[in-house]
Amino acid sequence: QQIDNYVVAKDTAALRKLYAADFVFSHGTGNVDNKQSWIKSIAKGSYISRLHDSVKVEMHADLAIIRGKLSVHKNANNKTDRYHLQYVRVYACRDKQWQMISHITTAEYHEPSLMD
């Protein structure tokens, strides 16, 4: 959850440490971001909230596989986009620090947009 709190706060300095250099973000739309393009998107984004639910963790020696749901509220073009997604995230422990190496959206549902 803390990573997505940083996304909402646009704390790109913290996120640069938490995403691995080879990080890949596979969106439900089919778009794929690398670390640099995702952080650039965060910096100009306008997320209101990104909240996790139903999180399950599978631990391995230096790898963690996370499955969960994420509810997102985002301002876009004078409206509020609300959508929910299911995901798989993979974290690796590298040089004694856990970093996210992959986010894969496996399902996505959009609510009707609300005008602000």
PDB file of C-alpha atoms in Angstrom:
ATOM      1  CA  GLN A   1       0.000   0.000   0.000  1.00  0.00           C
ATOM      2  CA  GLN A   2       2.852   2.382   0.770  1.00  0.00           C
ATOM      3  CA  ILE A   3       4.066   2.368  -2.819  1.00  0.00           C
ATOM      4  CA  ASP A   4       0.627   3.453  -4.019  1.00  0.00           C
ATOM      5  CA  ASN A   5       0.475   6.113  -1.303  1.00  0.00           C
ATOM      6  CA  TYR A   6       3.691   7.465  -2.832  1.00  0.00           C
ATOM      7  CA  VAL A   7       2.069   7.334  -6.290  1.00  0.00           C
ATOM      8  CA  VAL A   8      -0.848   9.471  -5.040  1.00  0.00           C
ATOM      9  CA  ALA A   9       1.592  11.888  -3.345  1.00  0.00           C
ATOM     10  CA  LYS A  10       3.780  11.986  -6.504  1.00  0.00           C
ATOM     11  CA  ASP A  11       6.799  11.088  -4.347  1.00  0.00           C
ATOM     12  CA  THR A  12       8.966  10.054  -7.272  1.00  0.00           C
ATOM     13  CA  ALA A  13      12.173  10.093  -5.191  1.00  0.00           C
ATOM     14  CA  ALA A  14      10.817   7.354  -2.910  1.00  0.00           C
ATOM     15  CA  LEU A  15       9.429   5.417  -5.873  1.00  0.00           C
ATOM     16  CA  ARG A  16      12.775   5.419  -7.718  1.00  0.00           C
ATOM     17  CA  LYS A  17      14.174   3.384  -4.796  1.00  0.00           C
ATOM     18  CA  LEU A  18      11.204   0.986  -4.613  1.00  0.00           C
ATOM     19  CA  TYR A  19      10.916   0.129  -8.312  1.00  0.00           C
ATOM     20  CA  ALA A  20      13.738  -1.999  -9.709  1.00  0.00           C
ATOM     21  CA  ALA A  21      15.778  -0.717 -12.656  1.00  0.00           C
ATOM     22  CA  ASP A  22      14.162  -3.408 -14.843  1.00  0.00           C
ATOM     23  CA  PHE A  23      10.617  -2.743 -13.545  1.00  0.00           C
ATOM     24  CA  VAL A  24       7.775  -3.442 -16.004  1.00  0.00           C
ATOM     25  CA  PHE A  25       4.166  -2.222 -15.541  1.00  0.00           C
ATOM     26  CA  SER A  26       1.664  -4.055 -17.763  1.00  0.00           C
ATOM     27  CA  HIS A  27      -1.603  -2.087 -17.713  1.00  0.00           C
ATOM     28  CA  GLY A  28      -5.064  -3.527 -18.260  1.00  0.00           C
ATOM     29  CA  THR A  29      -5.275  -1.412 -21.418  1.00  0.00           C
ATOM     30  CA  GLY A  30      -2.398  -3.340 -22.967  1.00  0.00           C
ATOM     31  CA  ASN A  31       0.049  -0.454 -22.526  1.00  0.00           C
ATOM     32  CA  VAL A  32       3.384  -1.316 -20.976  1.00  0.00           C
ATOM     33  CA  ASP A  33       5.572   1.088 -18.997  1.00  0.00           C
ATOM     34  CA  ASN A  34       9.147   0.696 -17.870  1.00  0.00           C
ATOM     35  CA  LYS A  35      10.399   2.341 -14.683  1.00  0.00           C
ATOM     36  CA  GLN A  36      11.221   5.644 -16.358  1.00  0.00           C
ATOM     37  CA  SER A  37       7.956   6.020 -18.276  1.00  0.00           C
ATOM     38  CA  TRP A  38       5.805   4.972 -15.282  1.00  0.00           C
ATOM     39  CA  ILE A  39       7.497   7.467 -12.937  1.00  0.00           C
ATOM     40  CA  LYS A  40       7.097  10.195 -15.585  1.00  0.00           C
ATOM     41  CA  SER A  41       3.390   9.337 -15.782  1.00  0.00           C
ATOM     42  CA  ILE A  42       3.071   9.489 -11.984  1.00  0.00           C
ATOM     43  CA  ALA A  43       4.723  12.936 -11.873  1.00  0.00           C
ATOM     44  CA  LYS A  44       2.109  14.417 -14.206  1.00  0.00           C
ATOM     45  CA  GLY A  45      -0.800  12.264 -12.999  1.00  0.00           C
ATOM     46  CA  SER A  46      -3.608  13.248 -10.677  1.00  0.00           C
ATOM     47  CA  TYR A  47      -4.459  10.239  -8.561  1.00  0.00           C
ATOM     48  CA  ILE A  48      -6.910  10.854  -5.725  1.00  0.00           C
ATOM     49  CA  SER A  49      -6.514   7.391  -4.203  1.00  0.00           C
ATOM     50  CA  ARG A  50      -5.142   3.917  -4.909  1.00  0.00           C
ATOM     51  CA  LEU A  51      -6.378   1.433  -2.298  1.00  0.00           C
ATOM     52  CA  HIS A  52      -5.579  -2.275  -2.043  1.00  0.00           C
ATOM     53  CA  ASP A  53      -7.891  -5.098  -0.984  1.00  0.00           C
ATOM     54  CA  SER A  54      -7.789  -8.912  -0.821  1.00  0.00           C
ATOM     55  CA  VAL A  55      -3.986  -9.014  -0.893  1.00  0.00           C
ATOM     56  CA  LYS A  56      -2.317 -12.430  -0.780  1.00  0.00           C
ATOM     57  CA  VAL A  57       1.446 -12.862  -0.476  1.00  0.00           C
ATOM     58  CA  GLU A  58       3.489 -15.856  -1.626  1.00  0.00           C
ATOM     59  CA  MET A  59       7.004 -15.668  -0.185  1.00  0.00           C
ATOM     60  CA  HIS A  60      10.162 -17.255  -1.566  1.00  0.00           C
ATOM     61  CA  ALA A  61      13.788 -16.763  -0.493  1.00  0.00           C
ATOM     62  CA  ASP A  62      14.420 -13.561  -2.446  1.00  0.00           C
ATOM     63  CA  LEU A  63      11.147 -13.227  -4.343  1.00  0.00           C
ATOM     64  CA  ALA A  64       7.570 -12.345  -3.364  1.00  0.00           C
ATOM     65  CA  ILE A  65       4.495 -12.771  -5.541  1.00  0.00           C
ATOM     66  CA  ILE A  66       1.555 -10.568  -4.556  1.00  0.00           C
ATOM     67  CA  ARG A  67      -2.009 -10.960  -5.803  1.00  0.00           C
ATOM     68  CA  GLY A  68      -4.689  -8.436  -4.976  1.00  0.00           C
ATOM     69  CA  LYS A  69      -7.284  -5.905  -5.981  1.00  0.00           C
ATOM     70  CA  LEU A  70      -6.742  -2.168  -6.402  1.00  0.00           C
ATOM     71  CA  SER A  71      -9.403   0.558  -6.475  1.00  0.00           C
ATOM     72  CA  VAL A  72      -8.239   3.717  -8.228  1.00  0.00           C
ATOM     73  CA  HIS A  73      -9.751   7.217  -8.283  1.00  0.00           C
ATOM     74  CA  LYS A  74      -8.094   9.660 -10.652  1.00  0.00           C
ATOM     75  CA  ASN A  75      -8.867  13.164 -11.941  1.00  0.00           C
ATOM     76  CA  ALA A  76      -8.792  13.314 -15.729  1.00  0.00           C
ATOM     77  CA  ASN A  77     -10.166  15.957 -18.101  1.00  0.00           C
ATOM     78  CA  ASN A  78     -12.533  17.583 -15.571  1.00  0.00           C
ATOM     79  CA  LYS A  79     -13.982  14.269 -14.433  1.00  0.00           C
ATOM     80  CA  THR A  80     -13.190  11.591 -11.888  1.00  0.00           C
ATOM     81  CA  ASP A  81     -12.252   8.207 -13.294  1.00  0.00           C
ATOM     82  CA  ARG A  82     -12.966   5.302 -10.963  1.00  0.00           C
ATOM     83  CA  TYR A  83     -11.752   1.836 -11.792  1.00  0.00           C
ATOM     84  CA  HIS A  84     -10.900  -1.412 -10.110  1.00  0.00           C
ATOM     85  CA  LEU A  85      -8.324  -3.939 -11.111  1.00  0.00           C
ATOM     86  CA  GLN A  86      -6.881  -7.258 -10.138  1.00  0.00           C
ATOM     87  CA  TYR A  87      -3.147  -7.626 -10.307  1.00  0.00           C
ATOM     88  CA  VAL A  88      -0.082  -9.725  -9.783  1.00  0.00           C
ATOM     89  CA  ARG A  89       3.007  -7.932  -8.495  1.00  0.00           C
ATOM     90  CA  VAL A  90       6.447  -9.424  -8.150  1.00  0.00           C
ATOM     91  CA  TYR A  91       9.069  -8.140  -5.722  1.00  0.00           C
ATOM     92  CA  ALA A  92      12.728  -9.193  -5.589  1.00  0.00           C
ATOM     93  CA  CYS A  93      15.210  -8.689  -2.791  1.00  0.00           C
ATOM     94  CA  ARG A  94      18.305  -7.184  -4.379  1.00  0.00           C
ATOM     95  CA  ASP A  95      21.271  -5.908  -2.386  1.00  0.00           C
ATOM     96  CA  LYS A  96      19.219  -6.371   0.821  1.00  0.00           C
ATOM     97  CA  GLN A  97      16.371  -4.157  -0.448  1.00  0.00           C
ATOM     98  CA  TRP A  98      12.952  -5.284  -1.656  1.00  0.00           C
ATOM     99  CA  GLN A  99      11.966  -3.740  -4.985  1.00  0.00           C
ATOM    100  CA  MET A 100       8.982  -4.233  -7.268  1.00  0.00           C
ATOM    101  CA  ILE A 101      10.078  -5.766 -10.560  1.00  0.00           C
ATOM    102  CA  SER A 102       6.673  -6.327 -12.166  1.00  0.00           C
ATOM    103  CA  HIS A 103       3.033  -5.246 -12.016  1.00  0.00           C
ATOM    104  CA  ILE A 104       0.579  -7.114 -14.252  1.00  0.00           C
ATOM    105  CA  THR A 105      -3.063  -6.065 -14.371  1.00  0.00           C
ATOM    106  CA  THR A 106      -5.056  -9.266 -14.905  1.00  0.00           C
ATOM    107  CA  ALA A 107      -8.585  -7.769 -14.956  1.00  0.00           C
ATOM    108  CA  GLU A 108     -10.003  -4.236 -15.013  1.00  0.00           C
ATOM    109  CA  TYR A 109     -13.458  -2.738 -14.484  1.00  0.00           C
ATOM    110  CA  HIS A 110     -14.342   0.944 -15.032  1.00  0.00           C
ATOM    111  CA  GLU A 111     -17.189   2.737 -13.298  1.00  0.00           C
ATOM    112  CA  PRO A 112     -19.074   5.477 -15.161  1.00  0.00           C
ATOM    113  CA  SER A 113     -17.128   8.765 -14.966  1.00  0.00           C
ATOM    114  CA  LEU A 114     -18.373  11.545 -12.724  1.00  0.00           C
ATOM    115  CA  MET A 115     -18.203  15.178 -13.828  1.00  0.00           C
ATOM    116  CA  ASP A 116     -16.481  17.458 -11.313  1.00  0.00           C
TER     117      ASP A 116
END
